[in-house]
Structure formats: C-alpha cells, structure tokens
C-alpha cells in the first residue's frame, strides 16, 4: 500500500487532498462533512478583517460552460470572501480543529494591504490552533476593486511586503496564494520567496466572462440585468495551472519552493500530474462543488492504486518527477520523428481523424481504400502532429509511434538521425550557434 | 371486464388497456432526453447514417443543431431532404437503415437514437407550425398526382415549391395513403398522418380530390391530356390470396384491411378479434397484424411463415417486438387448408416446408392449428387498372433513374414501381426526385436554351 501521508511545510495530513478556500469551506457544517468524507485538509474560506462582514450579491453567483452530456467543464464565480462575522468563523475553526486533530486546517486571509490590519488578525487566527495561513492574493473579482486579492497579487513588491509582515507577526507557516491574472507567474513567486514565504499555492481563479445571455444581452451570471467578470475554475483551467506550477518549479530562483497545486483537479490523475510537476499537495474545489465531497474517495484510491502499480511508495517518490522534463521549445529534439498509427480493430470508422487531417492539417489519412471506408495513416504525408489522436473518440485507437534511429522517414526520404539536435544549432536558425568543430 | 370467449369478438379488454396498448410505441424524447441523445453523435465525416438514409438527410448536422439548442433549424435540415420526416421518424425501420450503420454500434453496440431525435426536431417545428418553404412564382404548369401517399405527397410538395399547381387524386376518403391506413396504430398516434398532410399542404398550390380512383373515375389518358405532367404514386391496391381450400370462410381476412380498420375506428373495443389468431406471412404487415391482435386481447397469436427466420422481411427488431408482446413466430410452415365449422374458421392445416435444391417444398408432414381468425399477410400486388399501355416490370410500373415511365410526361414512384423497397422513406425519395425531374422537364420545355445551358 502506498503511503499517502502528506507533510507540506510541516503541516501534516493523512492524504494530499485539501479543499481549497472557497464556498465548500465556509463553515463548520461543510468542513465537518468534508473531513468525514476523507479530505486530508481544508483551507477555510477567506477571512476578512474584524467588523461588518462583506456582503454577497443575492442573485446568481456562478456561471458555467459544459461539455457533452452537460458535464461541467468550467465554473465562474463572483462570490466574495466569507460574509460571516470573523468571530463566528474563528470559533468554528477552533472547534473543528479540536474535533479533527489529524487533519490540516489552514486559514485563508485577506485584509487591506496595511501592516496594522495583518498584525491585528494574525494572533486571532493563531489562537484557533490552525496549522497555517494562506494569503489570498488571488481573487480577481470584487475584492480586487477594493485593493485586495489579485490587486495585491499583481504587484510583486506588495506580495513581498505582506509576506514579510506575516512572517514577522506569526509562527504559523505562510502559504502565498498566487493569481494567474499576470503575465509571468515567476515574478510574484520570486517576490513571495523573497518575503520569506514557506510555500506558494496556485492558481487562483482566472478573470472570465463565462457566457452571455442572448435574450437579455448580459453576461452570465446576470444580476439584475448586469454581469461582472468572475473567477474561472474547474477542469478547463487545469492546463493553465499545470504550466504555471511547472514554471515556478523549474525556475532556478524558486526551485524547491513548496507548491500547493490548485486548478481543475478533478481526479486522482489530475492530482498526480500536479505533483509530478512539483506540487507537494493539491487543493480541490470545483470537483467537490460539482459532485460532492465523496469524490475524494476516488482520488485517494486512484492515486494509491497507481502508486502501487508503479512501485512508488511515498508522495516524495513522485513529487517533482516531471519537472526535469519540462523544457523550452528550443531544446526539443528535432531529430525525433513520430507517426500516427490507427489500430484498425479499435477504429469505429467515424472519420473524424480523416476530416481533421484533410481539412486542417496535412492530408495524411485516407477515407476510402479500394472503394471501402477505411482510415489509415499515409506515412509519407504524416508529420506526427497528434491532432488525429486528439480528435479520435476512442481511447487508444490512434497512437503516436516514434521511429527508430536509422529507419527511413517516408515523408522526407531520410533515415532517422540517432543524435539529439535542437533549434539552437539548426541550420535554418539565423541565431544558431556554431557547432564545435 | 373484457371477455376471453372463443370466436371473434370486440371488447376483450378493459377500456384502459386499449388506451395503454395503442399509445405511442416509442414515446417522444423530452428536451433533456433529446440533448443527452444528441450528445452521443460523433458528427462523423461522410457519415454512414446519411449514406444509409434513402432521402440522404444530413443526420450529423440535424443532430448537432439539436445539441446546440436549434431544433427548428434541425427540422429544416430534415425537411429539406424529406418533407415527410415526421412520419419517417416514426415508422422507418431505422435498425436496418441509419441506426444500423451508426459507428456507435461498433463502439458500444448502441446506436445514436436517430429516429427519435428526428421526431424531436420535426415535432418541435410542426407543433409551432413553422413553415420553411414558400412557393416560387407560379409557373402556370398543372400537374396531376395519383395517390396521396408518401410518394405523391412528397412529389406534390416539391412541385408546389417550384411554383407548379398540383391536383392530387386519391381513391380513399382521407389522404395520407399508408401513413393513414397502413401503419400499426401505436407507431403513429394522435391523428399524426392528417396533421402531417395539413402541415405539408400549408405551402399552397396543392388540391386533393378524395374518392377519385384511377381506372374507375378517370383514366391516365385524361390526365395526360389535361395536365402538363402526371405522377403516379398509387401504391399497391391488391393483396395476394392464399389459394387454399376454405379461404372464403368467415374469419379469413386480409391483414391490411384489419390494420386499416384499426387505425380508423374511434373505439378500439369495436374491433372484433379472435381468441386464437393465426397470421400467415413474414413481413412487416404480418408483424403489425399479429402484434395488434395481441394488443386487442387475443389469447394466442401465431405467425406462420413458410421460410426461416433469416428470410423474413420483417426486421429482427420487429420480430423481437412481436415476441415481446407474446406473439409466437413459427417458421417453415405453409398453409394447406383452412378448416371450418358452421361456415366459420375453426383452424388451419399447415404443412412443414424445407429447402430442396434451392427450392421451397412441402415435406408432406402436416399439423393443425386451432384458430378463430386468420389474417393473410402474404404480400400486396400492384393493380394495373387504368394505367393503359404503361410498361410494367415484375408486375409493377417500370421507371428509369429519374422516375420516368415508358410514357412521355408520366412519372411514377413509391410502392407501385418496380424499384420500390416498400418503405415510406424510399417512396418519399422517389416522389421528391420525380418532382425534380418533372421540374427540369417543364423548364426545358418552356425555355429550351436555358435548359441546354
């Protein structure tokens, strides 16, 4: 049995699946249910400063996009931080932590960008027994208009400053949550590190308008005839999150900085991918909001079974394993040649590979052979682009097969060169470096 | 409630059972079901379903239009190719056409529900009475159509669209042909055939004259004389006889008459049905008669077919439907003699058959099936009364690829032609294509230069 116990910057949890700071973690009732369902930890919904709490809209807060069969692919929300009084949240956090000492409980915090505000709230949070804090520098809607959330996360100097205050005024580990609404995510990560953060977590939600009501001509969710941009999350944002996690994991300046991976984690496989790209654990929200807390069972068993099957014993065995394989385009081996191959037994003859290739790519797949409907790759035309694999509705029907060194590429008529060669030395590159004589 | 006495009687069931038994075989998909079903379509390239459809409906496109919330656009995609897409959605043997070749069969042995999706789209447009077609400027040409069945209606609609004036002559009281008189009641409910005719006639320019039979009320010669073109789509008026002793006994009936009567009757309990029913035949008509006999409360219904299961014209799906309703299908049995008692049917003597040197022969072994009622469903024939010298082929009207007969300015299509597959959808295709051919011919006659160019 694989050991799924997680130690993230000293915060221990029985598994690496935490619920992200969001509606599912807004109160004790939900968090208790989550822990009963098996979640390893929760990041409590973001606390604001003492005083009258924020208010939410009273109309719809969420919008969505769907795939086939109305599977929810992306969710957008305009909900703000917790709209419950600070003291209520603190009391509940303290009680829940007492009830569940083996689970991780993290407090997400968002207060104005002033030292006094942070200095005031940190002791109150610490008193709950929370295992750590997460600085919400990410929410792109509502709070950012008030100079908080992503408004802070978009200015590296502010990040560094606030992280420094937090490290100064609390002994709790500090996790800095980053916004993806920025050009180069390495800059805020470096700033957080410079401020002394223990870890970063990412991504927060992405600025988005998820859809437009074509009768009222208003963005959705529509509140009284108007809509506002919201924060986008769910399976659709996973690729963006994976890239940002990898960018930080492989940046020499932040290399080794613990990362809590967030963004569209829906299955054990998503979690494993985040972890191999450098995340020490993952946080989940949309999947729980779509299917309920029970999904964590699938994540736990799936990750454990995969690790058993592959002989990985602990999470340390997989964390960061894919990072060395993330590189820049210019270093990709241009001598590597692959061709698509269609498994005729698995093929259901829908023809989508053909029309995708014919209309939009390289005209390398037949539609008819000897008068019979038949889809086959023409290796003399195939550039190995993988589009056919991506549009095929049958799993594993079309695969990419790498050509062995020495085998003649039917398209170019040249044998496959066994040597690695990339763009930096390619003759067509005007900037190419001279290979050593 | 009800009665199970021997002999042929109505009212075998409680009133509620009639309603239940003769309601829609496949209830319509609701909005949610349609979206789920539509999502299963892969939008195949050069889709096999489209190739398999005799009217070449762009099936992937109409399904995609459903899934994107555009059922009205979807209906137009269907009607563009098949103005009788509503009834075809109900009666097409999709299991041997579009759905048989759906790639989802290869993938998971369950095709996209094309027929039901087509019904969803066409019902949506028809319920809102959305009319997609306007008549072109009137040409002044007048065309006679014989038969207001699927072929005649499809032909008339396409001709009217092109600006021609059409008069349809139909022998029956109501238009619709087999849609009105020949379909099992549970396949097309709520007077759908008449609603579809009304919907189709809304284009204008089409007049239907009922009770007008070719050869009785008018001749083909009169039509060619008085009209610019003629389309013959009168279907098959004759039925094959058993040609056995006892065929004249009371209780021996034509299955097509039974099916027609059942469709027309107000109260199904008024249709008398035997306690034991034997249906002779192996096609769709045999299945429809047998299933409906059972649904009317017959205790025992047996189909006797003189060849094997694999030779039956009824699709496997239809055979399964029959057996699921409690119909017994027996193969390799041919009728030998109808046995009577007091002038009424009492049973039927059947003989076992076998293939010998490629020929079907009786083995000499016989048996007797008790029966109060026997339905003959051993094929229909073309009645050539009134078609004059028109060339026939295998007993039906001979046509070329465009639907032209051997006589100038006379076209034909549907079950009355040789090329027919005896399917509603094939008849629609033939009627439509003949209309296009007529239109081209009339245009060429009116303006030869343009036609050549």
CSV table of N, CA and C in Angstrom, one decimal, chain A residues 67-70 345-352 354-355 367-368 373 375 393-394, chain B residues 32 35-36 39-48 51 102-104 106-108:
chain,number,residue,atom,x,y,z
A,67,UNK,N,-19.4,20.4,-21.3
A,67,UNK,CA,-19.1,19.6,-22.5
A,67,UNK,C,-20.3,18.7,-22.8
A,68,UNK,N,-20.0,17.6,-23.5
A,68,UNK,CA,-21.0,16.7,-23.9
A,68,UNK,C,-21.7,16.2,-22.7
A,69,UNK,N,-23.0,15.9,-22.8
A,69,UNK,CA,-23.8,15.4,-21.7
A,69,UNK,C,-23.8,16.3,-20.5
A,70,UNK,N,-23.6,17.6,-20.8
A,70,UNK,CA,-23.7,18.7,-19.8
A,70,UNK,C,-22.7,18.4,-18.7
A,345,UNK,N,-8.6,-2.5,-35.5
A,345,UNK,CA,-9.5,-3.3,-34.7
A,345,UNK,C,-10.3,-2.4,-33.8
A,346,UNK,N,-9.7,-1.3,-33.3
A,346,UNK,CA,-10.3,-0.4,-32.4
A,346,UNK,C,-11.1,0.7,-33.1
A,347,UNK,N,-10.7,0.9,-34.4
A,347,UNK,CA,-11.4,2.0,-35.2
A,347,UNK,C,-12.8,1.8,-35.4
A,348,UNK,N,-13.7,2.8,-35.1
A,348,UNK,CA,-15.1,2.6,-35.3
A,348,UNK,C,-15.6,3.3,-36.6
A,349,UNK,N,-14.6,3.9,-37.4
A,349,UNK,CA,-14.8,4.5,-38.7
A,349,UNK,C,-15.7,5.7,-38.6
A,350,UNK,N,-15.5,6.6,-37.7
A,350,UNK,CA,-16.3,7.8,-37.6
A,350,UNK,C,-15.7,8.8,-38.6
A,351,UNK,N,-14.4,8.6,-39.0
A,351,UNK,CA,-13.8,9.5,-40.0
A,351,UNK,C,-13.3,10.9,-39.5
A,352,UNK,N,-13.4,11.1,-38.2
A,352,UNK,CA,-13.0,12.4,-37.7
A,352,UNK,C,-11.5,12.7,-37.9
A,354,UNK,N,-9.7,11.6,-40.3
A,354,UNK,CA,-9.5,12.0,-41.7
A,354,UNK,C,-9.9,13.4,-42.0
A,355,UNK,N,-11.1,13.8,-41.5
A,355,UNK,CA,-11.5,15.2,-41.9
A,355,UNK,C,-10.7,16.2,-41.2
A,367,UNK,N,-9.6,8.1,-46.5
A,367,UNK,CA,-11.0,7.9,-46.1
A,367,UNK,C,-11.6,6.7,-46.8
A,368,UNK,N,-11.0,6.3,-47.9
A,368,UNK,CA,-11.5,5.3,-48.7
A,368,UNK,C,-10.3,4.5,-49.3
A,373,UNK,N,-14.7,2.2,-47.0
A,373,UNK,CA,-14.5,3.2,-46.0
A,373,UNK,C,-13.4,2.7,-45.1
A,375,UNK,N,-9.8,4.1,-42.8
A,375,UNK,CA,-8.9,5.3,-42.3
A,375,UNK,C,-7.6,4.8,-41.9
A,393,UNK,N,-12.5,9.7,-31.0
A,393,UNK,CA,-13.4,9.5,-29.8
A,393,UNK,C,-13.1,8.2,-29.1
A,394,UNK,N,-12.2,7.3,-29.6
A,394,UNK,CA,-11.9,6.0,-29.0
A,394,UNK,C,-10.6,6.1,-28.3
B,32,UNK,N,-34.7,17.2,-22.3
B,32,UNK,CA,-33.5,16.7,-21.7
B,32,UNK,C,-33.0,15.4,-22.4
B,35,UNK,N,-31.3,16.2,-25.6
B,35,UNK,CA,-29.9,16.7,-25.5
B,35,UNK,C,-28.9,15.6,-25.2
B,36,UNK,N,-29.3,14.7,-24.3
B,36,UNK,CA,-28.4,13.6,-23.9
B,36,UNK,C,-28.2,12.7,-25.1
B,39,UNK,N,-26.0,14.4,-27.8
B,39,UNK,CA,-24.6,14.4,-27.4
B,39,UNK,C,-23.8,13.2,-27.8
B,40,UNK,N,-24.5,12.1,-28.0
B,40,UNK,CA,-23.8,10.9,-28.4
B,40,UNK,C,-23.3,10.8,-29.8
B,41,UNK,N,-23.8,11.8,-30.6
B,41,UNK,CA,-23.5,11.8,-32.1
B,41,UNK,C,-22.0,12.3,-32.2
B,42,UNK,N,-21.2,11.6,-33.0
B,42,UNK,CA,-19.8,12.0,-33.2
B,42,UNK,C,-19.6,13.0,-34.3
B,43,UNK,N,-20.7,13.3,-35.0
B,43,UNK,CA,-20.5,14.2,-36.2
B,43,UNK,C,-19.5,13.6,-37.2
B,44,UNK,N,-19.8,12.4,-37.6
B,44,UNK,CA,-18.8,11.7,-38.4
B,44,UNK,C,-18.6,12.3,-39.8
B,45,UNK,N,-17.4,12.1,-40.3
B,45,UNK,CA,-17.1,12.6,-41.6
B,45,UNK,C,-17.8,11.6,-42.6
B,46,UNK,N,-18.5,12.2,-43.7
B,46,UNK,CA,-19.1,11.3,-44.7
B,46,UNK,C,-20.0,10.3,-44.0
B,47,UNK,N,-20.8,10.7,-43.1
B,47,UNK,CA,-21.5,9.9,-42.1
B,47,UNK,C,-22.2,8.7,-42.8
B,48,UNK,N,-21.9,7.5,-42.3
B,48,UNK,CA,-22.6,6.3,-42.8
B,48,UNK,C,-24.1,6.4,-42.7
B,51,UNK,N,-25.5,8.2,-45.6
B,51,UNK,CA,-25.5,7.4,-46.8
B,51,UNK,C,-26.6,6.3,-46.8
B,102,UNK,N,-24.7,3.2,-37.7
B,102,UNK,CA,-24.1,4.2,-36.8
B,102,UNK,C,-22.8,3.7,-36.2
B,103,UNK,N,-21.8,4.5,-36.2
B,103,UNK,CA,-20.5,4.0,-35.7
B,103,UNK,C,-20.5,3.6,-34.2
B,104,UNK,N,-21.5,4.2,-33.5
B,104,UNK,CA,-21.7,3.8,-32.1
B,104,UNK,C,-22.0,2.3,-31.9
B,106,UNK,N,-20.4,0.0,-33.6
B,106,UNK,CA,-19.1,-0.6,-33.5
B,106,UNK,C,-18.5,-0.3,-32.1
B,107,UNK,N,-18.7,0.9,-31.7
B,107,UNK,CA,-18.1,1.3,-30.4
B,107,UNK,C,-18.8,0.6,-29.2
B,108,UNK,N,-20.1,0.6,-29.1
B,108,UNK,CA,-20.7,0.1,-27.9
B,108,UNK,C,-22.0,-0.6,-28.2
